[in-house]
Amino acid sequence: MVAPTSTPPAPATSATGRMAAVQDMARLMRLLFEIEREFVRTATTLICRVGEPELKYLLCQHVWESAGHARFLRERGRELSGFGAGESVRPELSRIFTEAAMPADGYVALAGFYRVLKPALLGAYRHYLSATHHLADWPSRKLVEEFVADEERHARELEPYLDTVDATEGIRHLRLALAAHGGLLGDHPRTPLSSGFVWESALRPYVHPATCNRGKYPTCSSAFSLDPDETPIVRPWLVDPKTDARVIRLMVYVWLMMELDAVDYLATLFIDTPAAPFDLHHDLARHLWDESRHSQFGYRQLPKLGVDLMTLEHPLDLYHLLVRMPPHERYAMMTMEFEAGSFPTKALVMDRVRELNDFEADTLLAFDRNDEQNHVRYGHRWLPEIMALGGERRPVAEFVAATRAKFAELAGTHGGLTPHALPPDRRLTGRKLLRLAGVG
């Protein structure tokens, strides 16, 4: 549940008096803001639990678009009398979204979000359009019309992934919970829950899986090593001026694709920071979508350069290690260590790839670098607040240094435990990248 930050909104009852029409729409808008905010907080739990990269990418995009919806609703709502000054979410609404995240099978949870909650949200937006005045509320209406189109597209995009498991019972359970609330807007008759109904979120907290799901793809501990016969990214080759630029390009596309590990562990931060201000979650959602786009750079470019993606093992070490750390330590490692520490190497890589006169590669790498500069800025902005949420009182620099040391200790104990899923003759290695680049 998101903790209150200031004055809560007035109850969603029909207003009377001179400003009644504005207040009714403001209260409805407030509910829509809370719903979108809760989707961002809880649907992110799906990302590390589903296996298909394309599905992870879509979920990241949907979360980012929902964060944008919520931000507009908040900003527009603050212009209207009756929206409320705070950002708190009604506990009963928060409970429904937390319940949606609880199924052990990520695909059952996915069906709950996209067969129950997202259709209810679409219905709520349509209700808003039917209830508001087309001209008086034009600033809201035009954006809400776009949100309806987004929700309709979300449904189409996720439909191919919703029948991979039997989610009948999970969907029924969530529909009962929603009906007991009177729907997302609370505007339908409430259906009392039977004595046999059990709120799973009351029995146990949500816990992230110990390992992220990579579906059909082979896995390993790391894509980086010093051995060209073990991994596709050979650390010394990245910075060696003698390495052919075509090999550098292949290695950096592997590196980009494997930012999928950042997608998986960054997605865990939302539900673990329920008291965070909305703007923090908004920027995390942007960060998540950026990492998803970077992974897609490699995912879509590597096959064009002759790489069979089923020979490319997905590294799991970073997720394994970071999920053992509290959210403020996870975020510190990502922004202050991994991203800030990557700039010198990536600058060399960008210079080398420019030798190929590959406009698309240059463009993708430039946007990757620009995005990561923004992410480090996010880190400087939000790390102190996430630290405070976790009860961490040390100065930021001292905390980051201690977190770096803790990560190294965890790596020594829990790192390197995922064996290569493929034998050397079948998996992509640095040596094979030489041949694909035509230099070995």
GROMACS .gro file of C-alpha atoms in nm:
model
  440
    1MET     CA    1   0.000   0.000   0.000
    2VAL     CA    2   0.124   0.348  -0.082
    3ALA     CA    3   0.155   0.557   0.233
    4PRO     CA    4  -0.030   0.889   0.248
    5THR     CA    5   0.182   1.192   0.169
    6SER     CA    6  -0.064   1.466   0.260
    7THR     CA    7  -0.435   1.543   0.247
    8PRO     CA    8  -0.629   1.246   0.105
    9PRO     CA    9  -0.900   1.298  -0.155
   10ALA     CA   10  -1.258   1.341  -0.055
   11PRO     CA   11  -1.481   1.031  -0.079
   12ALA     CA   12  -1.597   0.953  -0.432
   13THR     CA   13  -1.957   1.064  -0.378
   14SER     CA   14  -2.159   1.295  -0.594
   15ALA     CA   15  -2.080   1.657  -0.521
   16THR     CA   16  -2.338   1.929  -0.467
   17GLY     CA   17  -2.325   2.303  -0.506
   18ARG     CA   18  -2.170   2.547  -0.746
   19MET     CA   19  -1.859   2.334  -0.836
   20ALA     CA   20  -2.034   1.996  -0.836
   21ALA     CA   21  -1.955   1.906  -1.198
   22VAL     CA   22  -1.585   1.984  -1.158
   23GLN     CA   23  -1.560   1.802  -0.826
   24ASP     CA   24  -1.726   1.489  -0.962
   25MET     CA   25  -1.481   1.470  -1.251
   26ALA     CA   26  -1.187   1.548  -1.024
   27ARG     CA   27  -1.278   1.264  -0.789
   28LEU     CA   28  -1.317   1.026  -1.079
   29MET     CA   29  -0.982   1.141  -1.214
   30ARG     CA   30  -0.829   1.082  -0.872
   31LEU     CA   31  -0.946   0.720  -0.877
   32LEU     CA   32  -0.799   0.671  -1.224
   33PHE     CA   33  -0.467   0.813  -1.100
   34GLU     CA   34  -0.463   0.570  -0.809
   35ILE     CA   35  -0.545   0.275  -1.037
   36GLU     CA   36  -0.268   0.356  -1.284
   37ARG     CA   37  -0.023   0.412  -0.999
   38GLU     CA   38  -0.105   0.072  -0.852
   39PHE     CA   39  -0.065  -0.096  -1.191
   40VAL     CA   40   0.287   0.049  -1.213
   41ARG     CA   41   0.368  -0.068  -0.860
   42THR     CA   42   0.244  -0.425  -0.899
   43ALA     CA   43   0.246  -0.525  -1.268
   44THR     CA   44   0.624  -0.483  -1.262
   45THR     CA   45   0.637  -0.807  -1.059
   46LEU     CA   46   0.543  -0.992  -1.378
   47ILE     CA   47   0.858  -0.896  -1.566
   48CYS     CA   48   1.111  -1.124  -1.398
   49ARG     CA   49   0.856  -1.410  -1.388
   50VAL     CA   50   0.778  -1.438  -1.760
   51GLY     CA   51   1.032  -1.582  -2.000
   52GLU     CA   52   0.986  -1.435  -2.347
   53PRO     CA   53   1.201  -1.127  -2.410
   54GLU     CA   54   0.928  -0.983  -2.634
   55LEU     CA   55   0.679  -1.012  -2.347
   56LYS     CA   56   0.917  -0.849  -2.101
   57TYR     CA   57   0.965  -0.565  -2.350
   58LEU     CA   58   0.591  -0.515  -2.389
   59LEU     CA   59   0.533  -0.513  -2.014
   60CYS     CA   60   0.804  -0.249  -1.970
   61GLN     CA   61   0.640  -0.035  -2.236
   62HIS     CA   62   0.295  -0.074  -2.082
   63VAL     CA   63   0.429   0.019  -1.737
   64TRP     CA   64   0.596   0.330  -1.879
   65GLU     CA   65   0.280   0.434  -2.063
   66SER     CA   66   0.074   0.376  -1.748
   67ALA     CA   67   0.317   0.593  -1.551
   68GLY     CA   68   0.261   0.864  -1.812
   69HIS     CA   69  -0.116   0.827  -1.777
   70ALA     CA   70  -0.087   0.859  -1.400
   71ARG     CA   71   0.135   1.165  -1.426
   72PHE     CA   72  -0.109   1.348  -1.653
   73LEU     CA   73  -0.405   1.253  -1.433
   74ARG     CA   74  -0.224   1.389  -1.128
   75GLU     CA   75  -0.120   1.714  -1.296
   76ARG     CA   76  -0.459   1.776  -1.452
   77GLY     CA   77  -0.637   1.668  -1.135
   78ARG     CA   78  -0.447   1.924  -0.930
   79GLU     CA   79  -0.601   2.193  -1.149
   80LEU     CA   80  -0.949   2.081  -1.042
   81SER     CA   81  -1.129   2.131  -0.715
   82GLY     CA   82  -1.179   1.803  -0.529
   83PHE     CA   83  -0.879   1.601  -0.651
   84GLY     CA   84  -0.696   1.614  -0.318
   85ALA     CA   85  -0.347   1.736  -0.235
   86GLY     CA   86  -0.176   1.403  -0.159
   87GLU     CA   87  -0.080   1.093  -0.357
   88SER     CA   88  -0.216   0.823  -0.125
   89VAL     CA   89  -0.395   0.521  -0.265
   90ARG     CA   90  -0.705   0.381  -0.099
   91PRO     CA   91  -0.602   0.067   0.096
   92GLU     CA   92  -0.886  -0.140  -0.045
   93LEU     CA   93  -0.776  -0.056  -0.401
   94SER     CA   94  -0.412  -0.124  -0.324
   95ARG     CA   95  -0.513  -0.461  -0.177
   96ILE     CA   96  -0.672  -0.572  -0.505
   97PHE     CA   97  -0.358  -0.495  -0.706
   98THR     CA   98  -0.133  -0.663  -0.451
   99GLU     CA   99  -0.359  -0.968  -0.467
  100ALA     CA  100  -0.318  -0.973  -0.846
  101ALA     CA  101   0.059  -1.011  -0.803
  102MET     CA  102   0.036  -1.305  -0.561
  103PRO     CA  103  -0.006  -1.616  -0.785
  104ALA     CA  104   0.308  -1.830  -0.778
  105ASP     CA  105   0.290  -1.879  -1.155
  106GLY     CA  106   0.376  -1.554  -1.331
  107TYR     CA  107   0.154  -1.639  -1.627
  108VAL     CA  108  -0.148  -1.686  -1.399
  109ALA     CA  109  -0.074  -1.342  -1.253
  110LEU     CA  110  -0.033  -1.203  -1.606
  111ALA     CA  111  -0.382  -1.331  -1.695
  112GLY     CA  112  -0.527  -1.169  -1.384
  113PHE     CA  113  -0.385  -0.830  -1.474
  114TYR     CA  114  -0.481  -0.848  -1.841
  115ARG     CA  115  -0.810  -1.041  -1.824
  116VAL     CA  116  -0.951  -0.867  -1.514
  117LEU     CA  117  -0.782  -0.543  -1.407
  118LYS     CA  118  -0.684  -0.393  -1.742
  119PRO     CA  119  -1.033  -0.447  -1.894
  120ALA     CA  120  -1.180  -0.286  -1.581
  121LEU     CA  121  -0.947   0.011  -1.626
  122LEU     CA  122  -1.048   0.043  -1.991
  123GLY     CA  123  -1.411   0.043  -1.880
  124ALA     CA  124  -1.333   0.313  -1.624
  125TYR     CA  125  -1.177   0.537  -1.888
  126ARG     CA  126  -1.476   0.487  -2.116
  127HIS     CA  127  -1.702   0.576  -1.825
  128TYR     CA  128  -1.507   0.898  -1.774
  129LEU     CA  129  -1.558   0.993  -2.139
  130SER     CA  130  -1.930   0.923  -2.114
  131ALA     CA  131  -1.965   1.123  -1.792
  132THR     CA  132  -1.764   1.437  -1.870
  133HIS     CA  133  -1.855   1.729  -2.094
  134HIS     CA  134  -1.685   1.725  -2.435
  135LEU     CA  135  -1.604   2.097  -2.434
  136ALA     CA  136  -1.591   2.197  -2.067
  137ASP     CA  137  -1.345   1.918  -1.988
  138TRP     CA  138  -1.164   1.922  -2.323
  139PRO     CA  139  -0.809   1.926  -2.168
  140SER     CA  140  -0.882   1.600  -1.986
  141ARG     CA  141  -1.095   1.440  -2.252
  142LYS     CA  142  -0.839   1.455  -2.533
  143LEU     CA  143  -0.576   1.279  -2.325
  144VAL     CA  144  -0.821   1.023  -2.187
  145GLU     CA  145  -0.919   0.939  -2.545
  146GLU     CA  146  -0.552   0.857  -2.607
  147PHE     CA  147  -0.542   0.647  -2.289
  148VAL     CA  148  -0.838   0.444  -2.418
  149ALA     CA  149  -0.647   0.379  -2.740
  150ASP     CA  150  -0.342   0.274  -2.535
  151GLU     CA  151  -0.549   0.032  -2.327
  152GLU     CA  152  -0.706  -0.121  -2.636
  153ARG     CA  153  -0.359  -0.168  -2.786
  154HIS     CA  154  -0.226  -0.319  -2.463
  155ALA     CA  155  -0.500  -0.580  -2.478
  156ARG     CA  156  -0.418  -0.669  -2.839
  157GLU     CA  157  -0.044  -0.687  -2.772
  158LEU     CA  158  -0.076  -0.917  -2.472
  159GLU     CA  159  -0.346  -1.147  -2.611
  160PRO     CA  160  -0.098  -1.399  -2.765
  161TYR     CA  161   0.062  -1.456  -2.422
  162LEU     CA  162  -0.250  -1.509  -2.210
  163ASP     CA  163  -0.338  -1.870  -2.281
  164THR     CA  164  -0.005  -2.037  -2.204
  165VAL     CA  165  -0.139  -2.180  -1.873
  166ASP     CA  166  -0.481  -2.254  -1.724
  167ALA     CA  167  -0.551  -1.938  -1.528
  168THR     CA  168  -0.922  -2.004  -1.473
  169GLU     CA  169  -0.904  -2.018  -1.095
  170GLY     CA  170  -0.673  -1.718  -1.066
  171ILE     CA  171  -0.902  -1.508  -1.285
  172ARG     CA  172  -1.209  -1.616  -1.087
  173HIS     CA  173  -1.037  -1.530  -0.759
  174LEU     CA  174  -0.942  -1.182  -0.876
  175ARG     CA  175  -1.287  -1.114  -1.020
  176LEU     CA  176  -1.440  -1.200  -0.682
  177ALA     CA  177  -1.202  -0.961  -0.508
  178LEU     CA  178  -1.286  -0.686  -0.756
  179ALA     CA  179  -1.662  -0.745  -0.728
  180ALA     CA  180  -1.640  -0.718  -0.350
  181HIS     CA  181  -1.497  -0.368  -0.399
  182GLY     CA  182  -1.774  -0.274  -0.644
  183GLY     CA  183  -1.533  -0.261  -0.940
  184LEU     CA  184  -1.226  -0.042  -0.971
  185LEU     CA  185  -1.432   0.275  -0.938
  186GLY     CA  186  -1.650   0.134  -0.660
  187ASP     CA  187  -1.956   0.228  -0.862
  188HIS     CA  188  -2.114  -0.120  -0.889
  189PRO     CA  189  -2.308  -0.308  -0.621
  190ARG     CA  190  -2.062  -0.481  -0.390
  191THR     CA  191  -2.079  -0.860  -0.389
  192PRO     CA  192  -1.994  -1.000  -0.045
  193LEU     CA  193  -1.711  -1.251  -0.041
  194SER     CA  194  -1.793  -1.606   0.060
  195SER     CA  195  -1.658  -1.744   0.386
  196GLY     CA  196  -1.420  -1.962   0.185
  197PHE     CA  197  -1.249  -1.671   0.009
  198VAL     CA  198  -0.889  -1.623   0.125
  199TRP     CA  199  -0.685  -1.311   0.056
  200GLU     CA  200  -0.346  -1.454  -0.039
  201SER     CA  201  -0.182  -1.118   0.028
  202ALA     CA  202  -0.302  -1.138   0.390
  203LEU     CA  203  -0.138  -1.477   0.440
  204ARG     CA  204   0.208  -1.397   0.307
  205PRO     CA  205   0.405  -1.111   0.156
  206TYR     CA  206   0.493  -1.109  -0.212
  207VAL     CA  207   0.845  -1.252  -0.260
  208HIS     CA  208   1.052  -1.220  -0.577
  209PRO     CA  209   1.163  -1.550  -0.734
  210ALA     CA  210   1.520  -1.652  -0.656
  211THR     CA  211   1.594  -1.664  -1.028
  212CYS     CA  212   1.444  -1.474  -1.319
  213ASN     CA  213   1.263  -1.656  -1.598
  214ARG     CA  214   1.434  -1.666  -1.938
  215GLY     CA  215   1.196  -1.913  -2.101
  216LYS     CA  216   1.347  -2.124  -2.378
  217TYR     CA  217   1.680  -1.942  -2.382
  218PRO     CA  218   1.998  -2.106  -2.249
  219THR     CA  219   2.151  -1.953  -1.936
  220CYS     CA  220   2.487  -1.911  -1.767
  221SER     CA  221   2.643  -1.705  -1.488
  222SER     CA  222   2.796  -1.425  -1.697
  223ALA     CA  223   2.841  -1.319  -2.059
  224PHE     CA  224   3.176  -1.157  -1.971
  225SER     CA  225   3.508  -1.331  -1.910
  226LEU     CA  226   3.876  -1.324  -2.006
  227ASP     CA  227   3.843  -1.647  -2.207
  228PRO     CA  228   3.739  -1.626  -2.576
  229ASP     CA  229   3.641  -1.993  -2.563
  230GLU     CA  230   3.398  -1.944  -2.275
  231THR     CA  231   3.187  -1.629  -2.326
  232PRO     CA  232   3.093  -1.398  -2.613
  233ILE     CA  233   3.226  -1.082  -2.447
  234VAL     CA  234   3.600  -1.097  -2.385
  235ARG     CA  235   3.685  -0.806  -2.155
  236PRO     CA  236   4.035  -0.729  -2.287
  237TRP     CA  237   3.911  -0.730  -2.647
  238LEU     CA  238   3.665  -0.448  -2.577
  239VAL     CA  239   3.946  -0.202  -2.504
  240ASP     CA  240   4.225  -0.348  -2.720
  241PRO     CA  241   4.289  -0.117  -3.020
  242LYS     CA  242   4.393  -0.425  -3.219
  243THR     CA  243   4.047  -0.581  -3.196
  244ASP     CA  244   3.863  -0.553  -3.527
  245ALA     CA  245   3.578  -0.302  -3.510
  246ARG     CA  246   3.338  -0.564  -3.650
  247VAL     CA  247   3.408  -0.784  -3.349
  248ILE     CA  248   3.358  -0.486  -3.116
  249ARG     CA  249   3.019  -0.423  -3.277
  250LEU     CA  250   2.910  -0.783  -3.221
  251MET     CA  251   3.026  -0.783  -2.860
  252VAL     CA  252   2.854  -0.457  -2.780
  253TYR     CA  253   2.527  -0.583  -2.928
  254VAL     CA  254   2.554  -0.887  -2.700
  255TRP     CA  255   2.621  -0.648  -2.411
  256LEU     CA  256   2.315  -0.444  -2.503
  257MET     CA  257   2.088  -0.746  -2.534
  258MET     CA  258   2.202  -0.867  -2.195
  259GLU     CA  259   2.076  -0.549  -2.037
  260LEU     CA  260   1.774  -0.773  -2.003
  261ASP     CA  261   1.920  -0.860  -1.663
  262ALA     CA  262   1.881  -0.492  -1.569
  263VAL     CA  263   1.518  -0.512  -1.679
  264ASP     CA  264   1.457  -0.808  -1.448
  265TYR     CA  265   1.622  -0.672  -1.134
  266LEU     CA  266   1.514  -0.310  -1.180
  267ALA     CA  267   1.152  -0.427  -1.205
  268THR     CA  268   1.176  -0.567  -0.850
  269LEU     CA  269   1.216  -0.221  -0.698
  270PHE     CA  270   0.860  -0.098  -0.741
  271ILE     CA  271   0.671  -0.333  -0.510
  272ASP     CA  272   0.960  -0.316  -0.262
  273THR     CA  273   0.920   0.063  -0.222
  274PRO     CA  274   0.546   0.101  -0.152
  275ALA     CA  275   0.592   0.429   0.035
  276ALA     CA  276   0.792   0.593  -0.244
  277PRO     CA  277   0.661   0.918  -0.392
  278PHE     CA  278   0.496   0.876  -0.729
  279ASP     CA  279   0.766   1.074  -0.909
  280LEU     CA  280   1.024   0.818  -0.797
  281HIS     CA  281   0.820   0.534  -0.947
  282HIS     CA  282   0.761   0.743  -1.258
  283ASP     CA  283   1.135   0.784  -1.314
  284LEU     CA  284   1.197   0.416  -1.233
  285ALA     CA  285   0.939   0.329  -1.499
  286ARG     CA  286   1.124   0.543  -1.752
  287HIS     CA  287   1.453   0.382  -1.649
  288LEU     CA  288   1.295   0.037  -1.690
  289TRP     CA  289   1.163   0.118  -2.037
  290ASP     CA  290   1.504   0.256  -2.139
  291GLU     CA  291   1.678  -0.067  -2.033
  292SER     CA  292   1.417  -0.263  -2.225
  293ARG     CA  293   1.484  -0.058  -2.538
  294HIS     CA  294   1.860  -0.110  -2.502
  295SER     CA  295   1.809  -0.486  -2.476
  296GLN     CA  296   1.596  -0.473  -2.788
  297PHE     CA  297   1.884  -0.305  -2.974
  298GLY     CA  298   2.086  -0.623  -2.939
  299TYR     CA  299   1.792  -0.862  -2.965
  300ARG     CA  300   1.694  -0.721  -3.305
  301GLN     CA  301   2.040  -0.646  -3.448
  302LEU     CA  302   2.230  -0.965  -3.363
  303PRO     CA  303   2.029  -1.192  -3.598
  304LYS     CA  304   2.097  -0.946  -3.881
  305LEU     CA  305   2.469  -1.006  -3.820
  306GLY     CA  306   2.436  -1.383  -3.831
  307VAL     CA  307   2.389  -1.467  -3.462
  308ASP     CA  308   2.152  -1.750  -3.373
  309LEU     CA  309   1.994  -1.622  -3.050
  310MET     CA  310   1.946  -1.978  -2.926
  311THR     CA  311   2.325  -2.011  -2.903
  312LEU     CA  312   2.352  -1.701  -2.683
  313GLU     CA  313   2.337  -1.785  -2.313
  314HIS     CA  314   2.159  -1.540  -2.081
  315PRO     CA  315   2.357  -1.447  -1.767
  316LEU     CA  316   2.175  -1.475  -1.434
  317ASP     CA  317   2.438  -1.367  -1.181
  318LEU     CA  318   2.331  -1.005  -1.143
  319TYR     CA  319   1.968  -1.094  -1.070
  320HIS     CA  320   2.073  -1.374  -0.832
  321LEU     CA  321   2.294  -1.139  -0.635
  322LEU     CA  322   2.088  -0.820  -0.637
  323VAL     CA  323   1.760  -0.983  -0.537
  324ARG     CA  324   1.938  -1.080  -0.213
  325MET     CA  325   1.997  -0.712  -0.136
  326PRO     CA  326   1.742  -0.456  -0.012
  327PRO     CA  327   1.603  -0.212  -0.272
  328HIS     CA  328   1.828   0.083  -0.183
  329GLU     CA  329   2.137  -0.136  -0.229
  330ARG     CA  330   2.004  -0.274  -0.559
  331TYR     CA  331   1.944   0.077  -0.688
  332ALA     CA  332   2.283   0.200  -0.568
  333MET     CA  333   2.466  -0.080  -0.749
  334MET     CA  334   2.274  -0.021  -1.069
  335THR     CA  335   2.310   0.355  -1.095
  336MET     CA  336   2.627   0.438  -0.903
  337GLU     CA  337   2.832   0.130  -0.996
  338PHE     CA  338   2.720  -0.053  -1.311
  339GLU     CA  339   2.601   0.243  -1.516
  340ALA     CA  340   2.837   0.511  -1.389
  341GLY     CA  341   3.125   0.265  -1.421
  342SER     CA  342   3.044   0.170  -1.781
  343PHE     CA  343   3.107   0.513  -1.936
  344PRO     CA  344   3.483   0.487  -2.003
  345THR     CA  345   3.455   0.148  -2.176
  346LYS     CA  346   3.146   0.243  -2.372
  347ALA     CA  347   3.314   0.564  -2.492
  348LEU     CA  348   3.598   0.355  -2.638
  349VAL     CA  349   3.348   0.114  -2.792
  350MET     CA  350   3.155   0.398  -2.956
  351ASP     CA  351   3.474   0.535  -3.110
  352ARG     CA  352   3.565   0.196  -3.249
  353VAL     CA  353   3.221   0.123  -3.396
  354ARG     CA  354   3.228   0.460  -3.575
  355GLU     CA  355   3.509   0.318  -3.788
  356LEU     CA  356   3.248   0.099  -3.961
  357ASN     CA  357   3.034   0.389  -4.086
  358ASP     CA  358   2.733   0.198  -3.950
  359PHE     CA  359   2.477   0.474  -3.898
  360GLU     CA  360   2.230   0.251  -3.715
  361ALA     CA  361   2.490   0.117  -3.472
  362ASP     CA  362   2.618   0.470  -3.406
  363THR     CA  363   2.264   0.587  -3.339
  364LEU     CA  364   2.178   0.303  -3.103
  365LEU     CA  365   2.499   0.344  -2.904
  366ALA     CA  366   2.453   0.720  -2.880
  367PHE     CA  367   2.103   0.682  -2.738
  368ASP     CA  368   2.221   0.410  -2.499
  369ARG     CA  369   2.490   0.642  -2.363
  370ASN     CA  370   2.253   0.939  -2.337
  371ASP     CA  371   1.995   0.731  -2.152
  372GLU     CA  372   2.251   0.599  -1.907
  373GLN     CA  373   2.370   0.950  -1.829
  374ASN     CA  374   2.009   1.027  -1.737
  375HIS     CA  375   1.994   0.713  -1.523
  376VAL     CA  376   2.295   0.824  -1.321
  377ARG     CA  377   2.122   1.159  -1.272
  378TYR     CA  378   1.818   0.964  -1.148
  379GLY     CA  379   2.051   0.785  -0.908
  380HIS     CA  380   2.180   1.110  -0.763
  381ARG     CA  381   1.822   1.236  -0.732
  382TRP     CA  382   1.650   0.930  -0.590
  383LEU     CA  383   1.910   0.718  -0.411
  384PRO     CA  384   1.897   0.935  -0.095
  385GLU     CA  385   1.518   0.897  -0.086
  386ILE     CA  386   1.528   0.519  -0.136
  387MET     CA  387   1.796   0.501   0.133
  388ALA     CA  388   1.568   0.694   0.369
  389LEU     CA  389   1.280   0.457   0.292
  390GLY     CA  390   1.509   0.169   0.388
  391GLY     CA  391   1.618   0.335   0.710
  392GLU     CA  392   1.973   0.397   0.583
  393ARG     CA  393   2.134   0.698   0.756
  394ARG     CA  394   2.494   0.692   0.633
  395PRO     CA  395   2.622   0.953   0.387
  396VAL     CA  396   2.561   0.847   0.028
  397ALA     CA  397   2.929   0.802  -0.062
  398GLU     CA  398   2.993   0.588   0.246
  399PHE     CA  399   2.681   0.382   0.178
  400VAL     CA  400   2.772   0.324  -0.188
  401ALA     CA  401   3.123   0.210  -0.093
  402ALA     CA  402   2.984  -0.031   0.166
  403THR     CA  403   2.726  -0.161  -0.081
  404ARG     CA  404   2.997  -0.219  -0.340
  405ALA     CA  405   3.195  -0.424  -0.084
  406LYS     CA  406   2.883  -0.620   0.014
  407PHE     CA  407   2.812  -0.701  -0.350
  408ALA     CA  408   3.166  -0.830  -0.396
  409GLU     CA  409   3.123  -1.051  -0.090
  410LEU     CA  410   2.792  -1.187  -0.220
  411ALA     CA  411   2.950  -1.252  -0.559
  412GLY     CA  412   3.218  -1.461  -0.391
  413THR     CA  413   2.954  -1.674  -0.219
  414HIS     CA  414   2.661  -1.681  -0.459
  415GLY     CA  415   2.809  -1.579  -0.795
  416GLY     CA  416   2.916  -1.812  -1.070
  417LEU     CA  417   2.677  -2.088  -0.966
  418THR     CA  418   2.474  -2.108  -1.289
  419PRO     CA  419   2.648  -2.358  -1.517
  420HIS     CA  420   2.667  -2.313  -1.892
  421ALA     CA  421   2.348  -2.458  -2.039
  422LEU     CA  422   2.524  -2.525  -2.370
  423PRO     CA  423   2.849  -2.709  -2.439
  424PRO     CA  424   3.134  -2.501  -2.590
  425ASP     CA  425   3.071  -2.631  -2.942
  426ARG     CA  426   2.710  -2.503  -2.935
  427ARG     CA  427   2.725  -2.176  -2.744
  428LEU     CA  428   2.829  -1.836  -2.879
  429THR     CA  429   3.181  -1.744  -2.771
  430GLY     CA  430   3.433  -1.474  -2.848
  431ARG     CA  431   3.614  -1.710  -3.079
  432LYS     CA  432   3.296  -1.765  -3.279
  433LEU     CA  433   3.235  -1.391  -3.299
  434LEU     CA  434   3.568  -1.363  -3.481
  435ARG     CA  435   3.441  -1.599  -3.746
  436LEU     CA  436   3.103  -1.423  -3.771
  437ALA     CA  437   3.285  -1.095  -3.820
  438GLY     CA  438   3.498  -1.251  -4.092
  439VAL     CA  439   3.830  -1.202  -3.911
  440GLY     CA  440   3.897  -1.542  -3.756
   0.00000   0.00000   0.00000
